mmCIF file with all atom_site columns, C-alpha atoms in Angstrom:
data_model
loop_
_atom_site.group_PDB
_atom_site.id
_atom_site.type_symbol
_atom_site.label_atom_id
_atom_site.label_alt_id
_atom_site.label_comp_id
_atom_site.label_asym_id
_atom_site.label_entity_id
_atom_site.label_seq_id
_atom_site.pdbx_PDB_ins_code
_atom_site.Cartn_x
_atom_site.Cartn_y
_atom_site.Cartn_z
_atom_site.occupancy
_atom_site.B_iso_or_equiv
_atom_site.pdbx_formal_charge
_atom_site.auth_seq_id
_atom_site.auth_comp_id
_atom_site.auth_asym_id
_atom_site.auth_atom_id
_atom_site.pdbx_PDB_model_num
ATOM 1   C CA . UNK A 1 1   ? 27.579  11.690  1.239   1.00 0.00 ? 1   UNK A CA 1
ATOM 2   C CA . UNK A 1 2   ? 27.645  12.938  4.642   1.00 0.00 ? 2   UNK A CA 1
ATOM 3   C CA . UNK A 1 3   ? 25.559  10.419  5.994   1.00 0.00 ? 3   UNK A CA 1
ATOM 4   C CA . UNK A 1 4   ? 27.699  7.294   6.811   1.00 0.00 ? 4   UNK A CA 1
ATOM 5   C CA . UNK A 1 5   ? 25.581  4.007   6.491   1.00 0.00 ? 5   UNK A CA 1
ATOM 6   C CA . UNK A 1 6   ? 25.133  2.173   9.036   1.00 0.00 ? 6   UNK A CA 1
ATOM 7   C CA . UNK A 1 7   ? 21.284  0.495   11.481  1.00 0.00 ? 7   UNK A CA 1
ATOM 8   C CA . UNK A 1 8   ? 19.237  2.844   12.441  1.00 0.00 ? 8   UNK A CA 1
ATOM 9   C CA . UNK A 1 9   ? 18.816  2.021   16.074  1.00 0.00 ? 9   UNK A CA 1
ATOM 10  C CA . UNK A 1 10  ? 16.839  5.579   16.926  1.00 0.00 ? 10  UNK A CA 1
ATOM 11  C CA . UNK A 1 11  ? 14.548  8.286   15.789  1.00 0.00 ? 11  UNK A CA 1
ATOM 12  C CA . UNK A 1 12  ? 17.644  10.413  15.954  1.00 0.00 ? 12  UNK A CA 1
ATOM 13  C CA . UNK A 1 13  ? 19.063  7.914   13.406  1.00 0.00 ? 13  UNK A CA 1
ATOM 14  C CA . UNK A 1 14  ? 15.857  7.666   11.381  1.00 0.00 ? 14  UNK A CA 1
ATOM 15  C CA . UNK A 1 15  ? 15.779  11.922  10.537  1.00 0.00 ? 15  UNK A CA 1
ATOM 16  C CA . UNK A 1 16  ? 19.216  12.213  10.083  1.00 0.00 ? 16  UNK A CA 1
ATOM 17  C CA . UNK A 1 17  ? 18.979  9.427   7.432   1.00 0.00 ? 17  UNK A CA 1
ATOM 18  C CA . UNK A 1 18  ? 16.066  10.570  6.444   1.00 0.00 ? 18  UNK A CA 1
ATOM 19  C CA . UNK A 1 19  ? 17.673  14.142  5.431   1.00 0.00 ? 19  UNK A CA 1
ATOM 20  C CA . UNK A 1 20  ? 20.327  12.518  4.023   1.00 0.00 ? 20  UNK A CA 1
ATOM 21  C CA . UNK A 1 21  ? 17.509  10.567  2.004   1.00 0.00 ? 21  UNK A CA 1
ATOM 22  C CA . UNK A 1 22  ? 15.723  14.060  0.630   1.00 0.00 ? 22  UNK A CA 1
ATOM 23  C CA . UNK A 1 23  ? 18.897  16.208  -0.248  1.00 0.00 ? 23  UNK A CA 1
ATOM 24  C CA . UNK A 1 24  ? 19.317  13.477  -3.041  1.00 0.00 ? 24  UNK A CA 1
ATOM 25  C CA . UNK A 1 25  ? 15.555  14.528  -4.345  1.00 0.00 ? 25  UNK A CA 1
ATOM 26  C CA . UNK A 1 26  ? 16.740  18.032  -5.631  1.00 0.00 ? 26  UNK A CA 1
ATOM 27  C CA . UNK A 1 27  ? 20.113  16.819  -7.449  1.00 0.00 ? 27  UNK A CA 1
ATOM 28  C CA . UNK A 1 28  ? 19.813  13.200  -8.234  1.00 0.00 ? 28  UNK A CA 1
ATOM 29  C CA . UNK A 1 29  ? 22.471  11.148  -8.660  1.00 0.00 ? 29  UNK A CA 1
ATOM 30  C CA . UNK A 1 30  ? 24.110  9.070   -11.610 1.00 0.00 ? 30  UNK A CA 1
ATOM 31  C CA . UNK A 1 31  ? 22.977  5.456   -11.945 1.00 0.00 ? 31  UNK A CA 1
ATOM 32  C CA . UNK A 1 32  ? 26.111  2.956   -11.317 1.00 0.00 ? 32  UNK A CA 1
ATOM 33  C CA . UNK A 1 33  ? 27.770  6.106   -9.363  1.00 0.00 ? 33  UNK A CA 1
ATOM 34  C CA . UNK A 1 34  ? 28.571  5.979   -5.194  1.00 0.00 ? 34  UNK A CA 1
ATOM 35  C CA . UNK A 1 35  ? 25.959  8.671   -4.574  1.00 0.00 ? 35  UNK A CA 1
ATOM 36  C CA . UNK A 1 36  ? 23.199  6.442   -6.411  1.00 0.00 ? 36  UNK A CA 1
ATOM 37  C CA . UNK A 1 37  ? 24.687  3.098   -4.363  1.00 0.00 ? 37  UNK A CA 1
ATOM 38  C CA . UNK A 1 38  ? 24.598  5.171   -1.050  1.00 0.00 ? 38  UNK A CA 1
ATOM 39  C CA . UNK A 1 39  ? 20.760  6.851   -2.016  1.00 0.00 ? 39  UNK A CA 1
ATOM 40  C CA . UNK A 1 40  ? 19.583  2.877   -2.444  1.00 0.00 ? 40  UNK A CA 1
ATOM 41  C CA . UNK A 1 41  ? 21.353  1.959   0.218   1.00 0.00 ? 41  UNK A CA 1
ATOM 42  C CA . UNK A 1 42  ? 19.662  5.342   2.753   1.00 0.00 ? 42  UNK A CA 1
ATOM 43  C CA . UNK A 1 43  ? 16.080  4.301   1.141   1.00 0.00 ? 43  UNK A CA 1
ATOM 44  C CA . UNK A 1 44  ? 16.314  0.409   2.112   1.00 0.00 ? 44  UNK A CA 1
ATOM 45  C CA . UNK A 1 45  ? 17.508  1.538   5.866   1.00 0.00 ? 45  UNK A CA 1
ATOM 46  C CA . UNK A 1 46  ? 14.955  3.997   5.836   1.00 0.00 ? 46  UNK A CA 1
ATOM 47  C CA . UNK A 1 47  ? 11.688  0.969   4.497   1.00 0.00 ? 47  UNK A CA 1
ATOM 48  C CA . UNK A 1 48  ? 13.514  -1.061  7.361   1.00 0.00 ? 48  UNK A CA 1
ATOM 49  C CA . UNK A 1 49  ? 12.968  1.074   10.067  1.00 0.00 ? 49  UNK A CA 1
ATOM 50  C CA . UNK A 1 50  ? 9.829   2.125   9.043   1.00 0.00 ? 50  UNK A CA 1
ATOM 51  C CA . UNK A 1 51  ? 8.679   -1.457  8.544   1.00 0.00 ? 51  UNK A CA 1
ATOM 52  C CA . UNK A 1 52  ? 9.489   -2.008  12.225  1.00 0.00 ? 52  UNK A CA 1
ATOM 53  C CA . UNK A 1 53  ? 8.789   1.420   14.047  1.00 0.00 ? 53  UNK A CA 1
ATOM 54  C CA . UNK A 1 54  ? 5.797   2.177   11.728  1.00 0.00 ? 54  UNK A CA 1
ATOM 55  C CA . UNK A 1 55  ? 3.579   -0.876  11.282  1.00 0.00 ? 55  UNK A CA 1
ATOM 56  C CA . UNK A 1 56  ? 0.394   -0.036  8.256   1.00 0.00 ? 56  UNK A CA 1
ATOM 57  C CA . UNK A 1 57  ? -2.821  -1.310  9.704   1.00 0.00 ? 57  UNK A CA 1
ATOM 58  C CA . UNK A 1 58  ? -4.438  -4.308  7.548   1.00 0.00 ? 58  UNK A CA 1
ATOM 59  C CA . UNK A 1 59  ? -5.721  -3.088  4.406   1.00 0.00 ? 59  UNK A CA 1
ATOM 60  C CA . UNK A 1 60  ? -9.557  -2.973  4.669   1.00 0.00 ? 60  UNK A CA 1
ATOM 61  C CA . UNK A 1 61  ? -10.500 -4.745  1.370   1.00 0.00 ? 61  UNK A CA 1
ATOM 62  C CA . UNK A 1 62  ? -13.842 -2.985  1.042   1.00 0.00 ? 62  UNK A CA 1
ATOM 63  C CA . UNK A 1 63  ? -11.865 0.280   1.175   1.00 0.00 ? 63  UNK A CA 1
ATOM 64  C CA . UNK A 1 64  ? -9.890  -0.433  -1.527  1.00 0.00 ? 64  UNK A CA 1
ATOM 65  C CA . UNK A 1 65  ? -12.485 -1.150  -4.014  1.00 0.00 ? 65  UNK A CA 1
ATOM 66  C CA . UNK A 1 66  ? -13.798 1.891   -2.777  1.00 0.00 ? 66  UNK A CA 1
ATOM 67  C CA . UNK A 1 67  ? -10.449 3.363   -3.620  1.00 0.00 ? 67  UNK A CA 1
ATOM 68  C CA . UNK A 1 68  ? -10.150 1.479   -6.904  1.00 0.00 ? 68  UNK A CA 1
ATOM 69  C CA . UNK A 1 69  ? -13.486 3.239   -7.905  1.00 0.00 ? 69  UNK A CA 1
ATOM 70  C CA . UNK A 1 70  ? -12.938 6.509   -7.111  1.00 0.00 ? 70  UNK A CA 1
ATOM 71  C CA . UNK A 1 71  ? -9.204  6.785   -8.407  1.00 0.00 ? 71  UNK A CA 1
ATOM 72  C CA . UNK A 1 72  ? -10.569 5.186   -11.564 1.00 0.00 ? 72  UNK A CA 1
ATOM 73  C CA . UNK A 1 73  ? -13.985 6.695   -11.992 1.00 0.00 ? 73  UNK A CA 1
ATOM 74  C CA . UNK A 1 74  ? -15.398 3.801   -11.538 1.00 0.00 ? 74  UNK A CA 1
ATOM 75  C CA . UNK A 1 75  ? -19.436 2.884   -10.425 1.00 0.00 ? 75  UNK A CA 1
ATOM 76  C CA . UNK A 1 76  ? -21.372 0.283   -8.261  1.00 0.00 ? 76  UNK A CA 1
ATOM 77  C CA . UNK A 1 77  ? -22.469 -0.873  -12.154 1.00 0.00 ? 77  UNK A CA 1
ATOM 78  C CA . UNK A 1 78  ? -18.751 -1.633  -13.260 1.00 0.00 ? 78  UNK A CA 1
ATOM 79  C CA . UNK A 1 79  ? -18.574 -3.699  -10.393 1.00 0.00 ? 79  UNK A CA 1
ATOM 80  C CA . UNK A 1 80  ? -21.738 -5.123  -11.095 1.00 0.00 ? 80  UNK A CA 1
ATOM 81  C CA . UNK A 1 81  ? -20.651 -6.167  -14.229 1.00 0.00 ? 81  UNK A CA 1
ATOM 82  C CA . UNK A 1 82  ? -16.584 -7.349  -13.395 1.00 0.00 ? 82  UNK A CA 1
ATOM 83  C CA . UNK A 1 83  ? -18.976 -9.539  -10.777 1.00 0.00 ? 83  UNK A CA 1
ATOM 84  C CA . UNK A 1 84  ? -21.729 -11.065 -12.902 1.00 0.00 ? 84  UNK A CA 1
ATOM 85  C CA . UNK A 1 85  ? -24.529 -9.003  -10.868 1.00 0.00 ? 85  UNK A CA 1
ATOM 86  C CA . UNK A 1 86  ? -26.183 -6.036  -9.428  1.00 0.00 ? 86  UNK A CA 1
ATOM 87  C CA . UNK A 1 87  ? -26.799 -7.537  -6.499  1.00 0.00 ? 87  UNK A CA 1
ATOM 88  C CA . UNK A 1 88  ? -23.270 -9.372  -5.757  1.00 0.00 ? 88  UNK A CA 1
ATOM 89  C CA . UNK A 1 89  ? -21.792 -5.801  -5.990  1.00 0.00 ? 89  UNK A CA 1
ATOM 90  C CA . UNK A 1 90  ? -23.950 -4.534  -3.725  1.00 0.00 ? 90  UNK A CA 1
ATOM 91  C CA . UNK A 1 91  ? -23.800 -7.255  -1.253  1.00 0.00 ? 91  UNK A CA 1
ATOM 92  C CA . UNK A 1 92  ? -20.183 -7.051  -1.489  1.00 0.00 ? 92  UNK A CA 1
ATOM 93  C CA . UNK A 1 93  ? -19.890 -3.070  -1.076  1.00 0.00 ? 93  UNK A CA 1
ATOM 94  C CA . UNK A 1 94  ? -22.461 -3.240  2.008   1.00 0.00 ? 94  UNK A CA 1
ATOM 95  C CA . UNK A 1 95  ? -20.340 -6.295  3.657   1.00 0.00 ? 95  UNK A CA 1
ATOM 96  C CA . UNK A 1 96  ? -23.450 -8.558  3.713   1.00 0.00 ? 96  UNK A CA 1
ATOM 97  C CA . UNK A 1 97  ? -21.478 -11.088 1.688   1.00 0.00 ? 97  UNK A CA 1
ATOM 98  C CA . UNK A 1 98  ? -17.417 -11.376 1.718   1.00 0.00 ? 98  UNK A CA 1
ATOM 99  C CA . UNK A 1 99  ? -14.847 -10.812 -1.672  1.00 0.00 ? 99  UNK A CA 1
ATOM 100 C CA . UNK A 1 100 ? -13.906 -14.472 -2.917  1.00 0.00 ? 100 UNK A CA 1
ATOM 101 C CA . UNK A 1 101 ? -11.213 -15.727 -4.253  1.00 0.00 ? 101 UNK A CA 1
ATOM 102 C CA . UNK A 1 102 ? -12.538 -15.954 -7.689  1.00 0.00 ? 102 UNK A CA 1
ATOM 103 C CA . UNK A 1 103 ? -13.417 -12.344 -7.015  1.00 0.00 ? 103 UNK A CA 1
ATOM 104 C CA . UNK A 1 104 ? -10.557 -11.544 -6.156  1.00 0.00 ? 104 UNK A CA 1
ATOM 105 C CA . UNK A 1 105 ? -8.443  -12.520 -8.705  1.00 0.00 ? 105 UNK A CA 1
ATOM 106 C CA . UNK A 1 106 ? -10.609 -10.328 -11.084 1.00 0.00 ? 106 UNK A CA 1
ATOM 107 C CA . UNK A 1 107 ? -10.226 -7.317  -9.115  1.00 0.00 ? 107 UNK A CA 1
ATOM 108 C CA . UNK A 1 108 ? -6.824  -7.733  -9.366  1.00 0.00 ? 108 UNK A CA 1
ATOM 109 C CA . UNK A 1 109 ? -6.409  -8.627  -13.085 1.00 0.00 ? 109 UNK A CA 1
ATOM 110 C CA . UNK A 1 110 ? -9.343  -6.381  -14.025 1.00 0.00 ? 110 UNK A CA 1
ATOM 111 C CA . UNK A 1 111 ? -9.040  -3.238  -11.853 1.00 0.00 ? 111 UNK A CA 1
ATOM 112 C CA . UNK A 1 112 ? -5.086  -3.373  -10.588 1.00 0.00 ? 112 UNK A CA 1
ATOM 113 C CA . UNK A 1 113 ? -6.364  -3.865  -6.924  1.00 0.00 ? 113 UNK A CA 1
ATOM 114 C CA . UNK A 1 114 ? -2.818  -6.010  -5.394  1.00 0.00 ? 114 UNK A CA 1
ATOM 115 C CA . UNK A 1 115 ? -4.460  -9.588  -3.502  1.00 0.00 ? 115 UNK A CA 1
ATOM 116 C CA . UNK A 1 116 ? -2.496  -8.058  -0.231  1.00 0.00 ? 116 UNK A CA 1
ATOM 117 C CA . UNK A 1 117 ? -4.873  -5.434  0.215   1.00 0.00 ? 117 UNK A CA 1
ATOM 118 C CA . UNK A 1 118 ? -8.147  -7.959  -0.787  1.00 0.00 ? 118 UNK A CA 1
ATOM 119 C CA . UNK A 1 119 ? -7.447  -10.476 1.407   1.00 0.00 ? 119 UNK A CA 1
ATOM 120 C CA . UNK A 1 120 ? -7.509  -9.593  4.852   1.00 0.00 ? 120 UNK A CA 1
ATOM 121 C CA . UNK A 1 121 ? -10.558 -10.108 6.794   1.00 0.00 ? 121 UNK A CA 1
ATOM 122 C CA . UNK A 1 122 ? -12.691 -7.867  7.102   1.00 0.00 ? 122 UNK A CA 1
ATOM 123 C CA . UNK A 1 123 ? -16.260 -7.324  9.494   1.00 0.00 ? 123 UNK A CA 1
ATOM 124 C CA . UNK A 1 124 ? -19.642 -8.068  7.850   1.00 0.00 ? 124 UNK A CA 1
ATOM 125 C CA . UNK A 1 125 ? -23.019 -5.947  8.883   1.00 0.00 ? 125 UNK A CA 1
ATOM 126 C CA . UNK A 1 126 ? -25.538 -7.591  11.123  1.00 0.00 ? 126 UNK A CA 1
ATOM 127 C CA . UNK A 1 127 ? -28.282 -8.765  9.558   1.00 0.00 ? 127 UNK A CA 1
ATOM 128 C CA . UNK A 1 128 ? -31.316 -6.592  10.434  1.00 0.00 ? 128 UNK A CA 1
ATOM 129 C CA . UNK A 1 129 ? -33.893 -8.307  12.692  1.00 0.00 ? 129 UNK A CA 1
#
């Protein structure tokens, strides 16, 4: 435990924690032991400054269907049927028509999609014309 805990007010901070962090990945410690306490401890200093220094843009809902469907070999018809229609799935996927929140709640029971990254706005195409 070379690393002695304490806010990381720097990037200088931030990689030396972070080191200390990863030398714990190739001999990992014993739950209830000090060198389990201190890795906790280096990983929720380490989410903290990231949180702050490292802000993730919104989550683009449309994206992560699109993720969803991919990582789970799913189609356009599996939406189509979690949605009730061919058409709804397609609206949805070509942003001419926005997720609900009935809709959302399925994606999220149905296909594991968290509400965090379905609820964010998100642009709709221009109607042609």
């Amino acid at each position: 435990m070379a690393f002695k805990i304490h806010i990381l007010r720097d990037e200088a901070d931030y990689q030396a924690a972070l080191a200390a962090y990863e030398r714990y990945f190739d001999e990992e410690p014993e739950p209830g032991s000090e060198a389990a306490d201190h890795f906790v401890l280096l990983g929720l200093l380490l989410t903290r400054y990231e949180d702050e220094h490292f802000p993730l843009p919104a989550a683009d809902p449309i994206e992560a269907v699109r993720f969803a469907m991919d990582r789970q070999g799913l189609t356009q018809s599996d939406l189509a049927s979690l949605l009730g229609s061919r058409s709804r799935a397609s609206e949805i996927l070509n942003r001419r028509r926005e997720l609900s929140l009935p809709q959302i709640r399925v994606l999220c029971r149905e296909w594991g999609i968290p509400a965090s990254a379905l609820i964010n706005p998100y642009p709709l195409a221009r109607a042609a014309g």
